[in-house]
């Protein structure tokens, strides 16, 4: 399935259940070595709301997923760029995007397909980050290496490395000691 869509992936990719991976023409999806895409209710102890979804939405969009990444029923969508580092864990039902999907301005919002009216900004998750269940990571955010995002959080602004952040919107609640 992935080879047919010209999606590149490293050695030892494991898919538990059938993920939804969809690449827009002229875009790219790259998945590193030893990644696991969980898309079955039995693949995670708390269950999934849906299968893992990895989807580019525009020509030129890029989704990069590093080595040793675990994904459980998460949705990752890009019109520009979503980059996920190495050793990242995405808890069940996490949502990550680099777009607002629809225009902010109210005129003809539902039917306006003009990409210039829809907000977008690269979203980056650095190495060794854990994003807890049901968290949402919005456009333009960088989550620094080694950080943890609490379950159910909405990450609307960047989070520094080596900390725990949680809430709506997510705020730093603790710095991790002895982490480099």
mmCIF file of C-alpha atoms in Angstrom, residues 65-134:
data_model
loop_
_atom_site.group_PDB
_atom_site.id
_atom_site.type_symbol
_atom_site.label_atom_id
_atom_site.label_comp_id
_atom_site.label_asym_id
_atom_site.label_seq_id
_atom_site.Cartn_x
_atom_site.Cartn_y
_atom_site.Cartn_z
ATOM 1 C CA UNK A 65 8.416 10.966 10.807
ATOM 2 C CA UNK A 66 11.703 9.926 12.417
ATOM 3 C CA UNK A 67 13.083 6.606 13.642
ATOM 4 C CA UNK A 68 11.607 4.599 16.529
ATOM 5 C CA UNK A 69 8.318 6.539 16.543
ATOM 6 C CA UNK A 70 5.155 5.051 18.027
ATOM 7 C CA UNK A 71 1.762 6.299 16.830
ATOM 8 C CA UNK A 72 -1.575 5.104 18.250
ATOM 9 C CA UNK A 73 -4.605 6.227 16.290
ATOM 10 C CA UNK A 74 -3.211 9.722 15.792
ATOM 11 C CA UNK A 75 -4.058 12.087 12.916
ATOM 12 C CA UNK A 76 -1.220 13.944 11.202
ATOM 13 C CA UNK A 77 -2.163 16.375 8.411
ATOM 14 C CA UNK A 78 0.047 18.774 6.471
ATOM 15 C CA UNK A 79 -0.431 21.436 3.818
ATOM 16 C CA UNK A 80 3.091 22.762 4.416
ATOM 17 C CA UNK A 81 5.297 20.724 6.802
ATOM 18 C CA UNK A 82 4.894 18.522 9.845
ATOM 19 C CA UNK A 83 8.163 17.144 11.200
ATOM 20 C CA UNK A 84 8.287 14.519 13.952
ATOM 21 C CA UNK A 85 11.694 13.611 15.377
ATOM 22 C CA UNK A 86 13.157 10.322 16.575
ATOM 23 C CA UNK A 87 11.892 8.305 19.585
ATOM 24 C CA UNK A 88 8.604 10.242 19.686
ATOM 25 C CA UNK A 89 5.491 8.690 21.235
ATOM 26 C CA UNK A 90 2.076 9.905 20.078
ATOM 27 C CA UNK A 91 -0.657 8.727 22.434
ATOM 28 C CA UNK A 92 -4.086 7.599 21.339
ATOM 29 C CA UNK A 93 -6.147 10.037 19.303
ATOM 30 C CA UNK A 94 -3.492 12.779 19.149
ATOM 31 C CA UNK A 95 -4.081 15.359 16.400
ATOM 32 C CA UNK A 96 -1.211 17.226 14.733
ATOM 33 C CA UNK A 97 -1.601 19.703 11.886
ATOM 34 C CA UNK A 98 0.045 22.699 10.275
ATOM 35 C CA UNK A 99 -3.184 24.294 9.053
ATOM 36 C CA UNK A 100 -6.444 25.840 10.252
ATOM 37 C CA UNK A 101 -8.246 23.762 7.552
ATOM 38 C CA UNK A 102 -10.760 26.607 6.979
ATOM 39 C CA UNK A 103 -10.492 30.408 6.713
ATOM 40 C CA UNK A 104 -10.767 32.506 9.874
ATOM 41 C CA UNK A 105 -12.594 35.322 8.085
ATOM 42 C CA UNK A 106 -16.343 34.653 8.163
ATOM 43 C CA UNK A 107 -17.276 35.497 4.562
ATOM 44 C CA UNK A 108 -18.120 32.272 2.733
ATOM 45 C CA UNK A 109 -16.043 30.274 5.263
ATOM 46 C CA UNK A 110 -17.597 26.923 4.502
ATOM 47 C CA UNK A 111 -17.039 27.045 0.746
ATOM 48 C CA UNK A 112 -13.877 29.164 0.515
ATOM 49 C CA UNK A 113 -11.184 26.905 -0.950
ATOM 50 C CA UNK A 114 -8.608 29.671 -1.489
ATOM 51 C CA UNK A 115 -5.410 28.415 0.217
ATOM 52 C CA UNK A 116 -4.272 32.024 0.760
ATOM 53 C CA UNK A 117 -7.211 32.511 3.159
ATOM 54 C CA UNK A 118 -6.390 29.463 5.292
ATOM 55 C CA UNK A 119 -3.727 29.833 7.993
ATOM 56 C CA UNK A 120 -0.726 27.516 7.867
ATOM 57 C CA UNK A 121 2.663 27.255 9.577
ATOM 58 C CA UNK A 122 5.176 24.429 9.985
ATOM 59 C CA UNK A 123 4.686 22.203 13.028
ATOM 60 C CA UNK A 124 7.737 20.529 14.563
ATOM 61 C CA UNK A 125 8.001 17.898 17.273
ATOM 62 C CA UNK A 126 11.624 17.354 18.249
ATOM 63 C CA UNK A 127 13.292 14.110 19.421
ATOM 64 C CA UNK A 128 12.119 12.027 22.396
ATOM 65 C CA UNK A 129 8.821 13.870 22.925
ATOM 66 C CA UNK A 130 5.794 12.155 24.424
ATOM 67 C CA UNK A 131 2.421 13.622 23.430
ATOM 68 C CA UNK A 132 -0.303 12.221 25.707
ATOM 69 C CA UNK A 133 -3.661 10.797 24.698
ATOM 70 C CA UNK A 134 -6.213 13.096 23.058
#
